[in-house]
PDB file of C-alpha atoms in Angstrom:
ATOM      1  CA  GLN E 220       2.229 -25.957  23.349  1.00 85.00           C
ATOM      2  CA  VAL E 221      -0.849 -23.744  23.686  1.00 93.00           C
ATOM      3  CA  GLN E 222      -4.345 -24.251  22.325  1.00 96.00           C
ATOM      4  CA  LEU E 223      -6.854 -21.408  22.007  1.00 96.00           C
ATOM      5  CA  ALA E 224     -10.611 -21.453  21.531  1.00 96.00           C
ATOM      6  CA  GLU E 225     -12.798 -18.384  20.947  1.00 97.00           C
ATOM      7  CA  SER E 226     -16.484 -18.061  21.707  1.00 97.00           C
ATOM      8  CA  GLY E 227     -19.153 -15.377  22.015  1.00 97.00           C
ATOM      9  CA  GLY E 228     -19.486 -14.194  18.446  1.00 97.00           C
ATOM     10  CA  GLY E 229     -22.814 -13.617  16.778  1.00 97.00           C
ATOM     11  CA  LEU E 230     -25.169 -11.129  15.151  1.00 98.00           C
ATOM     12  CA  VAL E 231     -25.691  -7.814  16.916  1.00 98.00           C
ATOM     13  CA  GLN E 232     -27.259  -4.457  16.025  1.00 98.00           C
ATOM     14  CA  PRO E 233     -25.150  -1.288  15.729  1.00 98.00           C
ATOM     15  CA  GLY E 234     -24.672   0.447  19.061  1.00 98.00           C
ATOM     16  CA  ARG E 235     -25.038  -2.741  21.084  1.00 98.00           C
ATOM     17  CA  SER E 236     -22.407  -4.739  22.940  1.00 98.00           C
ATOM     18  CA  LEU E 237     -20.846  -8.163  22.739  1.00 98.00           C
ATOM     19  CA  ARG E 238     -18.315 -10.056  24.835  1.00 98.00           C
ATOM     20  CA  LEU E 239     -15.847 -12.463  23.281  1.00 98.00           C
ATOM     21  CA  SER E 240     -14.013 -15.111  25.276  1.00 98.00           C
ATOM     22  CA  CYS E 241     -10.789 -16.980  24.608  1.00 97.00           C
ATOM     23  CA  ALA E 242     -10.060 -20.110  26.597  1.00 96.00           C
ATOM     24  CA  ALA E 243      -6.458 -21.283  26.682  1.00 95.00           C
ATOM     25  CA  SER E 244      -5.094 -24.721  27.443  1.00 94.00           C
ATOM     26  CA  GLY E 245      -1.649 -26.279  27.444  1.00 92.00           C
ATOM     27  CA  ILE E 246       1.460 -24.592  28.808  1.00 87.00           C
ATOM     28  CA  ILE E 247      -0.271 -21.360  29.768  1.00 87.00           C
ATOM     29  CA  SER E 248       2.717 -20.078  31.738  1.00 88.00           C
ATOM     30  CA  SER E 249       4.654 -19.672  28.495  1.00 89.00           C
ATOM     31  CA  ILE E 250       2.348 -16.941  27.165  1.00 92.00           C
ATOM     32  CA  ASP E 251       3.882 -13.472  27.225  1.00 94.00           C
ATOM     33  CA  VAL E 252       1.212 -11.539  25.335  1.00 96.00           C
ATOM     34  CA  SER E 253      -2.432 -12.337  24.630  1.00 97.00           C
ATOM     35  CA  SER E 254      -4.169 -10.521  21.812  1.00 98.00           C
ATOM     36  CA  TRP E 255      -7.268 -10.161  19.705  1.00 98.00           C
ATOM     37  CA  TYR E 256      -7.104  -9.721  15.946  1.00 98.00           C
ATOM     38  CA  ARG E 257      -9.852  -9.461  13.371  1.00 98.00           C
ATOM     39  CA  GLN E 258     -10.231 -10.008   9.656  1.00 98.00           C
ATOM     40  CA  ALA E 259     -13.047  -8.668   7.515  1.00 97.00           C
ATOM     41  CA  PRO E 260     -13.867 -10.219   4.115  1.00 92.00           C
ATOM     42  CA  GLY E 261     -11.318  -9.161   1.529  1.00 94.00           C
ATOM     43  CA  LYS E 262      -9.192  -7.426   4.147  1.00 96.00           C
ATOM     44  CA  SER E 263      -5.951  -8.262   5.917  1.00 97.00           C
ATOM     45  CA  ARG E 264      -5.958  -9.456   9.487  1.00 97.00           C
ATOM     46  CA  GLU E 265      -5.572  -6.479  11.806  1.00 98.00           C
ATOM     47  CA  PHE E 266      -4.602  -5.970  15.406  1.00 98.00           C
ATOM     48  CA  VAL E 267      -7.376  -5.104  17.847  1.00 98.00           C
ATOM     49  CA  ALA E 268      -5.962  -5.262  21.379  1.00 98.00           C
ATOM     50  CA  ASP E 269      -3.455  -7.044  23.568  1.00 98.00           C
ATOM     51  CA  ILE E 270      -2.549  -7.587  27.199  1.00 97.00           C
ATOM     52  CA  THR E 271       0.873  -8.443  28.626  1.00 96.00           C
ATOM     53  CA  ARG E 272       2.008 -10.578  31.557  1.00 91.00           C
ATOM     54  CA  GLY E 273       1.998  -7.514  33.775  1.00 91.00           C
ATOM     55  CA  GLY E 274      -1.526  -6.564  32.770  1.00 94.00           C
ATOM     56  CA  GLY E 275      -0.674  -3.638  30.542  1.00 97.00           C
ATOM     57  CA  THR E 276      -3.022  -3.201  27.601  1.00 98.00           C
ATOM     58  CA  THR E 277      -2.916  -1.705  24.136  1.00 98.00           C
ATOM     59  CA  THR E 278      -5.860  -1.083  21.833  1.00 98.00           C
ATOM     60  CA  ALA E 279      -5.967  -0.138  18.186  1.00 98.00           C
ATOM     61  CA  ASP E 280      -7.066   3.395  17.338  1.00 97.00           C
ATOM     62  CA  SER E 281     -10.088   2.048  15.487  1.00 96.00           C
ATOM     63  CA  VAL E 282     -11.534   0.537  18.668  1.00 97.00           C
ATOM     64  CA  LYS E 283     -10.045   2.766  21.366  1.00 97.00           C
ATOM     65  CA  GLY E 284     -12.673   3.869  23.851  1.00 97.00           C
ATOM     66  CA  ARG E 285     -15.100   1.178  22.694  1.00 98.00           C
ATOM     67  CA  PHE E 286     -13.320  -2.147  23.189  1.00 98.00           C
ATOM     68  CA  LYS E 287     -11.555  -3.404  26.290  1.00 98.00           C
ATOM     69  CA  ILE E 288      -9.343  -6.456  26.683  1.00 98.00           C
ATOM     70  CA  SER E 289      -9.123  -8.201  30.045  1.00 97.00           C
ATOM     71  CA  ARG E 290      -7.835 -11.430  31.561  1.00 95.00           C
ATOM     72  CA  ASP E 291      -8.877 -13.904  34.214  1.00 92.00           C
ATOM     73  CA  ASN E 292      -5.802 -15.903  35.178  1.00 85.00           C
ATOM     74  CA  ALA E 293      -7.764 -18.290  37.385  1.00 87.00           C
ATOM     75  CA  GLU E 294      -9.880 -19.288  34.392  1.00 88.00           C
ATOM     76  CA  ASN E 295      -7.055 -19.155  31.836  1.00 91.00           C
ATOM     77  CA  ALA E 296      -9.224 -16.865  29.776  1.00 95.00           C
ATOM     78  CA  VAL E 297      -8.922 -13.588  27.899  1.00 96.00           C
ATOM     79  CA  TYR E 298     -11.929 -11.453  27.073  1.00 98.00           C
ATOM     80  CA  LEU E 299     -12.814  -8.697  24.650  1.00 98.00           C
ATOM     81  CA  GLU E 300     -15.634  -6.381  25.704  1.00 98.00           C
ATOM     82  CA  MET E 301     -17.017  -4.751  22.590  1.00 98.00           C
ATOM     83  CA  ASN E 302     -19.242  -1.706  23.084  1.00 98.00           C
ATOM     84  CA  SER E 303     -20.896   0.780  20.739  1.00 98.00           C
ATOM     85  CA  LEU E 304     -20.453  -1.666  17.903  1.00 98.00           C
ATOM     86  CA  LYS E 305     -20.378  -0.367  14.347  1.00 98.00           C
ATOM     87  CA  THR E 306     -20.999  -2.119  11.052  1.00 97.00           C
ATOM     88  CA  GLU E 307     -17.294  -1.643  10.343  1.00 96.00           C
ATOM     89  CA  ASP E 308     -16.541  -3.987  13.247  1.00 98.00           C
ATOM     90  CA  THR E 309     -17.956  -6.926  11.305  1.00 98.00           C
ATOM     91  CA  ALA E 310     -15.192  -9.517  10.997  1.00 98.00           C
ATOM     92  CA  VAL E 311     -13.906 -12.859  12.147  1.00 98.00           C
ATOM     93  CA  TYR E 312     -12.237 -12.271  15.493  1.00 98.00           C
ATOM     94  CA  TYR E 313      -9.203 -14.357  16.417  1.00 98.00           C
ATOM     95  CA  CYS E 314      -7.613 -15.009  19.762  1.00 98.00           C
ATOM     96  CA  HIS E 315      -3.814 -14.931  19.694  1.00 97.00           C
ATOM     97  CA  ALA E 316      -1.054 -15.802  22.136  1.00 97.00           C
ATOM     98  CA  ARG E 317       2.619 -15.014  21.759  1.00 96.00           C
ATOM     99  CA  GLU E 318       5.522 -16.750  23.444  1.00 95.00           C
ATOM    100  CA  ILE E 319       8.814 -14.860  23.394  1.00 94.00           C
ATOM    101  CA  ARG E 320      11.699 -17.155  24.245  1.00 93.00           C
ATOM    102  CA  ARG E 321      15.021 -16.065  25.716  1.00 93.00           C
ATOM    103  CA  SER E 322      16.650 -17.164  22.488  1.00 95.00           C
ATOM    104  CA  GLY E 323      14.673 -14.464  20.709  1.00 95.00           C
ATOM    105  CA  ASP E 324      12.419 -16.937  18.942  1.00 96.00           C
ATOM    106  CA  ILE E 325       8.769 -15.923  18.773  1.00 96.00           C
ATOM    107  CA  ILE E 326       6.033 -18.546  18.821  1.00 96.00           C
ATOM    108  CA  ASP E 327       2.492 -17.558  17.853  1.00 97.00           C
ATOM    109  CA  TYR E 328      -0.675 -19.487  18.622  1.00 97.00           C
ATOM    110  CA  TRP E 329      -4.063 -18.834  17.028  1.00 97.00           C
ATOM    111  CA  GLY E 330      -7.630 -19.804  17.706  1.00 97.00           C
ATOM    112  CA  GLN E 331     -10.012 -20.814  14.933  1.00 97.00           C
ATOM    113  CA  GLY E 332     -11.907 -17.527  14.999  1.00 97.00           C
ATOM    114  CA  THR E 333     -15.442 -16.465  15.858  1.00 98.00           C
ATOM    115  CA  GLN E 334     -17.715 -14.472  13.552  1.00 98.00           C
ATOM    116  CA  VAL E 335     -19.024 -11.091  14.683  1.00 98.00           C
ATOM    117  CA  THR E 336     -21.632  -9.499  12.437  1.00 98.00           C
ATOM    118  CA  VAL E 337     -22.893  -5.996  13.192  1.00 98.00           C
ATOM    119  CA  SER E 338     -26.008  -5.255  11.179  1.00 97.00           C
ATOM    120  CA  SER E 339     -29.408  -3.645  11.551  1.00 93.00           C
TER     121      SER E 339
END
């Protein structure tokens, strides 16, 4: 079992930066992929970025070059550095962890979300 908790959201002006944190607890060793998703009002939840066990990362085209996902294993934390923020980035940001079992079963864990509002 894994529990996730996001923090770091808030109100920021366009062009500025923000850093989101995700603290994990429980059976951390079971996590295969850690990710960030976001959901704007009236929109579907969309993928933002992820990082694998080996440290490989993937970012969505909409944030490529602006956002960076990273991990601190000693702190059991995953971060999302958000730079050059745009109003379109306004959304609730969710931390996500995926466990892929040898059986093929996939277990997903979600945080409660943290609000990011980009506005002048």
